[in-house]
Amino acid sequence: MAKIYYFAYGSNMLSERLQARCKSARAVSIGSVEGHSLAFSKKSRDGSGKATLAPSEEADSRVYGVLFELDAEELTDLDGFEGVGLGYERHNEFAVQTEGGIVTAAVYLGSDDHLDAAQRPYDWYHELVLAGAKQNQLPLDYVEKLSDVASSVDTKTKRNNAAAGVGAVEKGERSA
């Protein structure tokens, strides 16, 4: 079975979340992308902002994330979860820096026509991103920077409950 690399920088950094979507997903390394910043500017159908990588002119701009290996055939399933054609585009030849050197990985980026800098993530989505960053031990200063991102309270109980597994992950428990 062919394997591919996938670079997660948003809520899919949380292993349980990605493995619920792609059973074969296995975290292999922390990765980073220079010349970009993390933005929650991808307009979502739920009215919030989701994560994307934004090109940046800042000298020290870098986004950290998690490099996963997964079965290539699961990428089509992930396309559906990520909303390819509905606000995200998959890029298959994205350069990611790891301790072992540069790796080419698939990554999802917000489509230009679905970006709005005024967007904010919902609180539960922001918590999923933070939980994934902590779980994978991204650099502490980067995690602190993520913590400072402003979020909006999601008043829809059903969506909010969908993120209930975050607390269990932060306590070191496995979610179902």
PDB file of N, CA and C in Angstrom, residues 53-146:
ATOM      1  N   LEU A  53      -2.479  28.569   5.934  1.00  0.00           N
ATOM      2  CA  LEU A  53      -1.142  29.157   5.916  1.00  0.00           C
ATOM      3  C   LEU A  53      -1.190  30.397   5.033  1.00  0.00           C
ATOM      4  N   ALA A  54      -0.686  31.502   5.569  1.00  0.00           N
ATOM      5  CA  ALA A  54      -0.655  32.754   4.818  1.00  0.00           C
ATOM      6  C   ALA A  54       0.790  33.139   4.540  1.00  0.00           C
ATOM      7  N   PRO A  55       1.124  33.443   3.289  1.00  0.00           N
ATOM      8  CA  PRO A  55       2.486  33.901   3.004  1.00  0.00           C
ATOM      9  C   PRO A  55       2.809  35.128   3.854  1.00  0.00           C
ATOM     10  N   SER A  56       4.043  35.205   4.327  1.00  0.00           N
ATOM     11  CA  SER A  56       4.441  36.303   5.209  1.00  0.00           C
ATOM     12  C   SER A  56       5.800  36.847   4.802  1.00  0.00           C
ATOM     13  N   GLU A  57       5.945  38.151   4.901  1.00  0.00           N
ATOM     14  CA  GLU A  57       7.210  38.823   4.601  1.00  0.00           C
ATOM     15  C   GLU A  57       8.090  38.934   5.845  1.00  0.00           C
ATOM     16  N   GLU A  58       7.545  38.610   7.016  1.00  0.00           N
ATOM     17  CA  GLU A  58       8.304  38.707   8.264  1.00  0.00           C
ATOM     18  C   GLU A  58       9.508  37.778   8.214  1.00  0.00           C
ATOM     19  N   ALA A  59      10.651  38.276   8.657  1.00  0.00           N
ATOM     20  CA  ALA A  59      11.902  37.509   8.581  1.00  0.00           C
ATOM     21  C   ALA A  59      11.844  36.203   9.368  1.00  0.00           C
ATOM     22  N   ASP A  60      11.183  36.211  10.509  1.00  0.00           N
ATOM     23  CA  ASP A  60      11.160  35.018  11.366  1.00  0.00           C
ATOM     24  C   ASP A  60       9.840  34.254  11.285  1.00  0.00           C
ATOM     25  N   SER A  61       9.074  34.478  10.229  1.00  0.00           N
ATOM     26  CA  SER A  61       7.773  33.804  10.135  1.00  0.00           C
ATOM     27  C   SER A  61       7.957  32.310   9.873  1.00  0.00           C
ATOM     28  N   ARG A  62       7.239  31.533  10.674  1.00  0.00           N
ATOM     29  CA  ARG A  62       7.326  30.078  10.583  1.00  0.00           C
ATOM     30  C   ARG A  62       6.069  29.490  11.213  1.00  0.00           C
ATOM     31  N   VAL A  63       5.533  28.486  10.560  1.00  0.00           N
ATOM     32  CA  VAL A  63       4.389  27.757  11.100  1.00  0.00           C
ATOM     33  C   VAL A  63       4.852  26.347  11.419  1.00  0.00           C
ATOM     34  N   TYR A  64       4.560  25.912  12.639  1.00  0.00           N
ATOM     35  CA  TYR A  64       4.872  24.545  13.051  1.00  0.00           C
ATOM     36  C   TYR A  64       3.639  23.679  12.888  1.00  0.00           C
ATOM     37  N   GLY A  65       3.877  22.408  12.706  1.00  0.00           N
ATOM     38  CA  GLY A  65       2.792  21.452  12.594  1.00  0.00           C
ATOM     39  C   GLY A  65       3.337  20.047  12.737  1.00  0.00           C
ATOM     40  N   VAL A  66       2.536  19.089  12.335  1.00  0.00           N
ATOM     41  CA  VAL A  66       2.883  17.679  12.493  1.00  0.00           C
ATOM     42  C   VAL A  66       2.872  17.010  11.125  1.00  0.00           C
ATOM     43  N   LEU A  67       3.936  16.286  10.846  1.00  0.00           N
ATOM     44  CA  LEU A  67       4.031  15.508   9.617  1.00  0.00           C
ATOM     45  C   LEU A  67       3.496  14.112   9.914  1.00  0.00           C
ATOM     46  N   PHE A  68       2.460  13.725   9.184  1.00  0.00           N
ATOM     47  CA  PHE A  68       1.856  12.407   9.329  1.00  0.00           C
ATOM     48  C   PHE A  68       2.157  11.583   8.090  1.00  0.00           C
ATOM     49  N   GLU A  69       2.220  10.275   8.282  1.00  0.00           N
ATOM     50  CA  GLU A  69       2.270   9.338   7.168  1.00  0.00           C
ATOM     51  C   GLU A  69       0.919   8.644   7.143  1.00  0.00           C
ATOM     52  N   LEU A  70       0.346   8.497   5.953  1.00  0.00           N
ATOM     53  CA  LEU A  70      -0.931   7.794   5.841  1.00  0.00           C
ATOM     54  C   LEU A  70      -1.027   7.101   4.492  1.00  0.00           C
ATOM     55  N   ASP A  71      -1.965   6.169   4.411  1.00  0.00           N
ATOM     56  CA  ASP A  71      -2.195   5.456   3.153  1.00  0.00           C
ATOM     57  C   ASP A  71      -2.680   6.449   2.101  1.00  0.00           C
ATOM     58  N   ALA A  72      -2.072   6.414   0.929  1.00  0.00           N
ATOM     59  CA  ALA A  72      -2.399   7.359  -0.145  1.00  0.00           C
ATOM     60  C   ALA A  72      -3.884   7.333  -0.500  1.00  0.00           C
ATOM     61  N   GLU A  73      -4.502   6.154  -0.439  1.00  0.00           N
ATOM     62  CA  GLU A  73      -5.915   6.061  -0.820  1.00  0.00           C
ATOM     63  C   GLU A  73      -6.829   6.798   0.160  1.00  0.00           C
ATOM     64  N   GLU A  74      -6.365   7.076   1.369  1.00  0.00           N
ATOM     65  CA  GLU A  74      -7.184   7.812   2.339  1.00  0.00           C
ATOM     66  C   GLU A  74      -7.200   9.312   2.076  1.00  0.00           C
ATOM     67  N   LEU A  75      -6.331   9.776   1.214  1.00  0.00           N
ATOM     68  CA  LEU A  75      -6.263  11.202   0.915  1.00  0.00           C
ATOM     69  C   LEU A  75      -7.569  11.710   0.305  1.00  0.00           C
ATOM     70  N   THR A  76      -8.224  10.889  -0.486  1.00  0.00           N
ATOM     71  CA  THR A  76      -9.508  11.275  -1.074  1.00  0.00           C
ATOM     72  C   THR A  76     -10.554  11.477   0.021  1.00  0.00           C
ATOM     73  N   ASP A  77     -10.552  10.603   1.031  1.00  0.00           N
ATOM     74  CA  ASP A  77     -11.466  10.778   2.162  1.00  0.00           C
ATOM     75  C   ASP A  77     -11.160  12.084   2.891  1.00  0.00           C
ATOM     76  N   LEU A  78      -9.869  12.349   3.093  1.00  0.00           N
ATOM     77  CA  LEU A  78      -9.468  13.570   3.789  1.00  0.00           C
ATOM     78  C   LEU A  78      -9.878  14.805   2.988  1.00  0.00           C
ATOM     79  N   ASP A  79      -9.823  14.716   1.663  1.00  0.00           N
ATOM     80  CA  ASP A  79     -10.295  15.822   0.816  1.00  0.00           C
ATOM     81  C   ASP A  79     -11.727  16.212   1.184  1.00  0.00           C
ATOM     82  N   GLY A  80     -12.567  15.211   1.398  1.00  0.00           N
ATOM     83  CA  GLY A  80     -13.957  15.471   1.754  1.00  0.00           C
ATOM     84  C   GLY A  80     -14.087  16.147   3.104  1.00  0.00           C
ATOM     85  N   PHE A  81     -13.348  15.657   4.093  1.00  0.00           N
ATOM     86  CA  PHE A  81     -13.393  16.262   5.423  1.00  0.00           C
ATOM     87  C   PHE A  81     -12.866  17.694   5.397  1.00  0.00           C
ATOM     88  N   GLU A  82     -11.857  17.936   4.594  1.00  0.00           N
ATOM     89  CA  GLU A  82     -11.226  19.255   4.554  1.00  0.00           C
ATOM     90  C   GLU A  82     -11.959  20.248   3.654  1.00  0.00           C
ATOM     91  N   GLY A  83     -12.871  19.770   2.847  1.00  0.00           N
ATOM     92  CA  GLY A  83     -13.652  20.681   2.009  1.00  0.00           C
ATOM     93  C   GLY A  83     -12.944  21.121   0.739  1.00  0.00           C
ATOM     94  N   VAL A  84     -12.262  20.184   0.086  1.00  0.00           N
ATOM     95  CA  VAL A  84     -11.627  20.514  -1.194  1.00  0.00           C
ATOM     96  C   VAL A  84     -12.725  20.924  -2.182  1.00  0.00           C
ATOM     97  N   GLY A  85     -12.529  22.063  -2.808  1.00  0.00           N
ATOM     98  CA  GLY A  85     -13.526  22.610  -3.719  1.00  0.00           C
ATOM     99  C   GLY A  85     -14.562  23.471  -3.025  1.00  0.00           C
ATOM    100  N   LEU A  86     -14.526  23.484  -1.703  1.00  0.00           N
ATOM    101  CA  LEU A  86     -15.479  24.275  -0.916  1.00  0.00           C
ATOM    102  C   LEU A  86     -14.741  25.231   0.024  1.00  0.00           C
ATOM    103  N   GLY A  87     -13.556  25.630  -0.377  1.00  0.00           N
ATOM    104  CA  GLY A  87     -12.805  26.578   0.446  1.00  0.00           C
ATOM    105  C   GLY A  87     -11.368  26.189   0.705  1.00  0.00           C
ATOM    106  N   TYR A  88     -11.050  24.920   0.536  1.00  0.00           N
ATOM    107  CA  TYR A  88      -9.660  24.469   0.666  1.00  0.00           C
ATOM    108  C   TYR A  88      -9.206  23.847  -0.643  1.00  0.00           C
ATOM    109  N   GLU A  89      -7.908  23.936  -0.882  1.00  0.00           N
ATOM    110  CA  GLU A  89      -7.275  23.273  -2.015  1.00  0.00           C
ATOM    111  C   GLU A  89      -6.162  22.390  -1.468  1.00  0.00           C
ATOM    112  N   ARG A  90      -6.027  21.206  -2.057  1.00  0.00           N
ATOM    113  CA  ARG A  90      -4.915  20.336  -1.651  1.00  0.00           C
ATOM    114  C   ARG A  90      -3.722  20.602  -2.553  1.00  0.00           C
ATOM    115  N   HIS A  91      -2.560  20.772  -1.925  1.00  0.00           N
ATOM    116  CA  HIS A  91      -1.292  20.915  -2.642  1.00  0.00           C
ATOM    117  C   HIS A  91      -0.459  19.689  -2.294  1.00  0.00           C
ATOM    118  N   ASN A  92      -0.035  18.945  -3.291  1.00  0.00           N
ATOM    119  CA  ASN A  92       0.661  17.678  -3.058  1.00  0.00           C
ATOM    120  C   ASN A  92       2.173  17.797  -2.962  1.00  0.00           C
ATOM    121  N   GLU A  93       2.733  18.899  -3.375  1.00  0.00           N
ATOM    122  CA  GLU A  93       4.190  19.058  -3.418  1.00  0.00           C
ATOM    123  C   GLU A  93       4.617  20.217  -2.526  1.00  0.00           C
ATOM    124  N   PHE A  94       4.271  20.166  -1.258  1.00  0.00           N
ATOM    125  CA  PHE A  94       4.561  21.257  -0.333  1.00  0.00           C
ATOM    126  C   PHE A  94       5.806  20.909   0.477  1.00  0.00           C
ATOM    127  N   ALA A  95       6.769  21.809   0.507  1.00  0.00           N
ATOM    128  CA  ALA A  95       8.039  21.565   1.207  1.00  0.00           C
ATOM    129  C   ALA A  95       7.893  21.842   2.698  1.00  0.00           C
ATOM    130  N   VAL A  96       8.206  20.833   3.513  1.00  0.00           N
ATOM    131  CA  VAL A  96       8.121  20.932   4.971  1.00  0.00           C
ATOM    132  C   VAL A  96       9.491  20.613   5.558  1.00  0.00           C
ATOM    133  N   GLN A  97       9.962  21.491   6.439  1.00  0.00           N
ATOM    134  CA  GLN A  97      11.256  21.282   7.095  1.00  0.00           C
ATOM    135  C   GLN A  97      11.064  20.368   8.307  1.00  0.00           C
ATOM    136  N   THR A  98      11.885  19.325   8.403  1.00  0.00           N
ATOM    137  CA  THR A  98      11.887  18.441   9.569  1.00  0.00           C
ATOM    138  C   THR A  98      13.320  18.337  10.075  1.00  0.00           C
ATOM    139  N   GLU A  99      13.507  17.683  11.211  1.00  0.00           N
ATOM    140  CA  GLU A  99      14.865  17.478  11.726  1.00  0.00           C
ATOM    141  C   GLU A  99      15.716  16.704  10.731  1.00  0.00           C
ATOM    142  N   GLY A 100      15.090  15.843   9.954  1.00  0.00           N
ATOM    143  CA  GLY A 100      15.812  15.028   8.982  1.00  0.00           C
ATOM    144  C   GLY A 100      15.996  15.690   7.624  1.00  0.00           C
ATOM    145  N   GLY A 101      15.529  16.911   7.465  1.00  0.00           N
ATOM    146  CA  GLY A 101      15.643  17.616   6.190  1.00  0.00           C
ATOM    147  C   GLY A 101      14.281  17.981   5.636  1.00  0.00           C
ATOM    148  N   ILE A 102      14.258  18.380   4.390  1.00  0.00           N
ATOM    149  CA  ILE A 102      13.009  18.805   3.750  1.00  0.00           C
ATOM    150  C   ILE A 102      12.270  17.592   3.208  1.00  0.00           C
ATOM    151  N   VAL A 103      10.980  17.551   3.497  1.00  0.00           N
ATOM    152  CA  VAL A 103      10.100  16.468   3.058  1.00  0.00           C
ATOM    153  C   VAL A 103       8.980  17.095   2.230  1.00  0.00           C
ATOM    154  N   THR A 104       8.598  16.431   1.168  1.00  0.00           N
ATOM    155  CA  THR A 104       7.463  16.880   0.361  1.00  0.00           C
ATOM    156  C   THR A 104       6.202  16.219   0.901  1.00  0.00           C
ATOM    157  N   ALA A 105       5.195  17.053   1.169  1.00  0.00           N
ATOM    158  CA  ALA A 105       3.970  16.548   1.784  1.00  0.00           C
ATOM    159  C   ALA A 105       2.745  17.180   1.141  1.00  0.00           C
ATOM    160  N   ALA A 106       1.614  16.523   1.325  1.00  0.00           N
ATOM    161  CA  ALA A 106       0.330  17.114   0.955  1.00  0.00           C
ATOM    162  C   ALA A 106      -0.062  18.086   2.061  1.00  0.00           C
ATOM    163  N   VAL A 107      -0.704  19.175   1.682  1.00  0.00           N
ATOM    164  CA  VAL A 107      -1.177  20.164   2.649  1.00  0.00           C
ATOM    165  C   VAL A 107      -2.444  20.796   2.079  1.00  0.00           C
ATOM    166  N   TYR A 108      -3.321  21.243   2.963  1.00  0.00           N
ATOM    167  CA  TYR A 108      -4.545  21.921   2.547  1.00  0.00           C
ATOM    168  C   TYR A 108      -4.409  23.401   2.867  1.00  0.00           C
ATOM    169  N   LEU A 109      -4.682  24.243   1.860  1.00  0.00           N
ATOM    170  CA  LEU A 109      -4.596  25.692   2.008  1.00  0.00           C
ATOM    171  C   LEU A 109      -5.928  26.318   1.625  1.00  0.00           C
ATOM    172  N   GLY A 110      -6.290  27.366   2.344  1.00  0.00           N
ATOM    173  CA  GLY A 110      -7.520  28.072   2.029  1.00  0.00           C
ATOM    174  C   GLY A 110      -7.473  28.671   0.635  1.00  0.00           C
ATOM    175  N   SER A 111      -8.561  28.523  -0.108  1.00  0.00           N
ATOM    176  CA  SER A 111      -8.670  29.114  -1.453  1.00  0.00           C
ATOM    177  C   SER A 111      -8.779  30.626  -1.320  1.00  0.00           C
ATOM    178  N   ASP A 112      -8.147  31.348  -2.230  1.00  0.00           N
ATOM    179  CA  ASP A 112      -8.146  32.812  -2.165  1.00  0.00           C
ATOM    180  C   ASP A 112      -9.548  33.399  -2.053  1.00  0.00           C
ATOM    181  N   ASP A 113     -10.521  32.808  -2.734  1.00  0.00           N
ATOM    182  CA  ASP A 113     -11.884  33.343  -2.709  1.00  0.00           C
ATOM    183  C   ASP A 113     -12.657  32.973  -1.440  1.00  0.00           C
ATOM    184  N   HIS A 114     -12.003  32.271  -0.514  1.00  0.00           N
ATOM    185  CA  HIS A 114     -12.633  31.911   0.760  1.00  0.00           C
ATOM    186  C   HIS A 114     -11.851  32.462   1.954  1.00  0.00           C
ATOM    187  N   LEU A 115     -11.034  33.478   1.728  1.00  0.00           N
ATOM    188  CA  LEU A 115     -10.231  34.047   2.809  1.00  0.00           C
ATOM    189  C   LEU A 115     -10.793  35.393   3.239  1.00  0.00           C
ATOM    190  N   ASP A 116     -10.803  35.609   4.548  1.00  0.00           N
ATOM    191  CA  ASP A 116     -11.263  36.870   5.125  1.00  0.00           C
ATOM    192  C   ASP A 116     -10.506  37.072   6.433  1.00  0.00           C
ATOM    193  N   ALA A 117      -9.646  38.066   6.466  1.00  0.00           N
ATOM    194  CA  ALA A 117      -8.794  38.314   7.634  1.00  0.00           C
ATOM    195  C   ALA A 117      -9.593  38.648   8.892  1.00  0.00           C
ATOM    196  N   ALA A 118     -10.856  39.020   8.750  1.00  0.00           N
ATOM    197  CA  ALA A 118     -11.677  39.368   9.914  1.00  0.00           C
ATOM    198  C   ALA A 118     -12.244  38.137  10.625  1.00  0.00           C
ATOM    199  N   GLN A 119     -12.080  36.962  10.048  1.00  0.00           N
ATOM    200  CA  GLN A 119     -12.624  35.735  10.645  1.00  0.00           C
ATOM    201  C   GLN A 119     -11.914  35.397  11.953  1.00  0.00           C
ATOM    202  N   ARG A 120     -12.648  34.728  12.843  1.00  0.00           N
ATOM    203  CA  ARG A 120     -12.096  34.196  14.089  1.00  0.00           C
ATOM    204  C   ARG A 120     -12.501  32.736  14.212  1.00  0.00           C
ATOM    205  N   PRO A 121     -11.644  31.925  14.819  1.00  0.00           N
ATOM    206  CA  PRO A 121     -12.042  30.529  15.040  1.00  0.00           C
ATOM    207  C   PRO A 121     -13.044  30.445  16.188  1.00  0.00           C
ATOM    208  N   TYR A 122     -13.889  29.426  16.155  1.00  0.00           N
ATOM    209  CA  TYR A 122     -14.716  29.152  17.324  1.00  0.00           C
ATOM    210  C   TYR A 122     -13.822  28.628  18.434  1.00  0.00           C
ATOM    211  N   ASP A 123     -14.284  28.806  19.664  1.00  0.00           N
ATOM    212  CA  ASP A 123     -13.500  28.409  20.838  1.00  0.00           C
ATOM    213  C   ASP A 123     -13.130  26.925  20.805  1.00  0.00           C
ATOM    214  N   TRP A 124     -14.060  26.059  20.433  1.00  0.00           N
ATOM    215  CA  TRP A 124     -13.774  24.622  20.427  1.00  0.00           C
ATOM    216  C   TRP A 124     -12.746  24.256  19.359  1.00  0.00           C
ATOM    217  N   TYR A 125     -12.798  24.933  18.214  1.00  0.00           N
ATOM    218  CA  TYR A 125     -11.822  24.667  17.152  1.00  0.00           C
ATOM    219  C   TYR A 125     -10.436  25.127  17.610  1.00  0.00           C
ATOM    220  N   HIS A 126     -10.385  26.291  18.210  1.00  0.00           N
ATOM    221  CA  HIS A 126      -9.124  26.814  18.750  1.00  0.00           C
ATOM    222  C   HIS A 126      -8.551  25.840  19.779  1.00  0.00           C
ATOM    223  N   GLU A 127      -9.412  25.270  20.622  1.00  0.00           N
ATOM    224  CA  GLU A 127      -8.966  24.293  21.626  1.00  0.00           C
ATOM    225  C   GLU A 127      -8.420  23.026  20.966  1.00  0.00           C
ATOM    226  N   LEU A 128      -9.028  22.589  19.867  1.00  0.00           N
ATOM    227  CA  LEU A 128      -8.516  21.416  19.146  1.00  0.00           C
ATOM    228  C   LEU A 128      -7.118  21.685  18.598  1.00  0.00           C
ATOM    229  N   VAL A 129      -6.909  22.865  18.027  1.00  0.00           N
ATOM    230  CA  VAL A 129      -5.592  23.231  17.498  1.00  0.00           C
ATOM    231  C   VAL A 129      -4.568  23.242  18.630  1.00  0.00           C
ATOM    232  N   LEU A 130      -4.920  23.875  19.745  1.00  0.00           N
ATOM    233  CA  LEU A 130      -4.012  23.924  20.899  1.00  0.00           C
ATOM    234  C   LEU A 130      -3.717  22.534  21.448  1.00  0.00           C
ATOM    235  N   ALA A 131      -4.745  21.702  21.542  1.00  0.00           N
ATOM    236  CA  ALA A 131      -4.551  20.342  22.061  1.00  0.00           C
ATOM    237  C   ALA A 131      -3.588  19.559  21.174  1.00  0.00           C
ATOM    238  N   GLY A 132      -3.715  19.705  19.861  1.00  0.00           N
ATOM    239  CA  GLY A 132      -2.807  19.025  18.938  1.00  0.00           C
ATOM    240  C   GLY A 132      -1.386  19.535  19.057  1.00  0.00           C
ATOM    241  N   ALA A 133      -1.233  20.840  19.235  1.00  0.00           N
ATOM    242  CA  ALA A 133       0.104  21.427  19.390  1.00  0.00           C
ATOM    243  C   ALA A 133       0.766  20.916  20.664  1.00  0.00           C
ATOM    244  N   LYS A 134      -0.007  20.840  21.745  1.00  0.00           N
ATOM    245  CA  LYS A 134       0.536  20.346  23.023  1.00  0.00           C
ATOM    246  C   LYS A 134       0.826  18.849  22.952  1.00  0.00           C
ATOM    247  N   GLN A 135      -0.091  18.097  22.375  1.00  0.00           N
ATOM    248  CA  GLN A 135       0.071  16.647  22.272  1.00  0.00           C
ATOM    249  C   GLN A 135       1.363  16.290  21.546  1.00  0.00           C
ATOM    250  N   ASN A 136       1.692  17.054  20.529  1.00  0.00           N
ATOM    251  CA  ASN A 136       2.868  16.764  19.712  1.00  0.00           C
ATOM    252  C   ASN A 136       4.099  17.555  20.123  1.00  0.00           C
ATOM    253  N   GLN A 137       3.982  18.250  21.230  1.00  0.00           N
ATOM    254  CA  GLN A 137       5.097  18.984  21.834  1.00  0.00           C
ATOM    255  C   GLN A 137       5.762  19.950  20.864  1.00  0.00           C
ATOM    256  N   LEU A 138       4.921  20.774  20.221  1.00  0.00           N
ATOM    257  CA  LEU A 138       5.467  21.839  19.393  1.00  0.00           C
ATOM    258  C   LEU A 138       6.211  22.811  20.306  1.00  0.00           C
ATOM    259  N   PRO A 139       7.110  23.629  19.768  1.00  0.00           N
ATOM    260  CA  PRO A 139       7.884  24.548  20.612  1.00  0.00           C
ATOM    261  C   PRO A 139       6.983  25.391  21.519  1.00  0.00           C
ATOM    262  N   LEU A 140       7.397  25.532  22.770  1.00  0.00           N
ATOM    263  CA  LEU A 140       6.590  26.215  23.776  1.00  0.00           C
ATOM    264  C   LEU A 140       6.214  27.634  23.358  1.00  0.00           C
ATOM    265  N   ASP A 141       7.141  28.383  22.787  1.00  0.00           N
ATOM    266  CA  ASP A 141       6.816  29.753  22.384  1.00  0.00           C
ATOM    267  C   ASP A 141       5.753  29.772  21.285  1.00  0.00           C
ATOM    268  N   TYR A 142       5.755  28.767  20.428  1.00  0.00           N
ATOM    269  CA  TYR A 142       4.740  28.677  19.380  1.00  0.00           C
ATOM    270  C   TYR A 142       3.378  28.328  19.991  1.00  0.00           C
ATOM    271  N   VAL A 143       3.367  27.407  20.949  1.00  0.00           N
ATOM    272  CA  VAL A 143       2.116  27.041  21.627  1.00  0.00           C
ATOM    273  C   VAL A 143       1.550  28.260  22.356  1.00  0.00           C
ATOM    274  N   GLU A 144       2.416  29.033  22.999  1.00  0.00           N
ATOM    275  CA  GLU A 144       1.961  30.249  23.686  1.00  0.00           C
ATOM    276  C   GLU A 144       1.365  31.242  22.695  1.00  0.00           C
ATOM    277  N   LYS A 145       1.984  31.359  21.542  1.00  0.00           N
ATOM    278  CA  LYS A 145       1.467  32.241  20.490  1.00  0.00           C
ATOM    279  C   LYS A 145       0.084  31.769  20.031  1.00  0.00           C
ATOM    280  N   LEU A 146      -0.085  30.458  19.884  1.00  0.00           N
ATOM    281  CA  LEU A 146      -1.396  29.906  19.527  1.00  0.00           C
ATOM    282  C   LEU A 146      -2.431  30.205  20.609  1.00  0.00           C
TER     283      LEU A 146
END
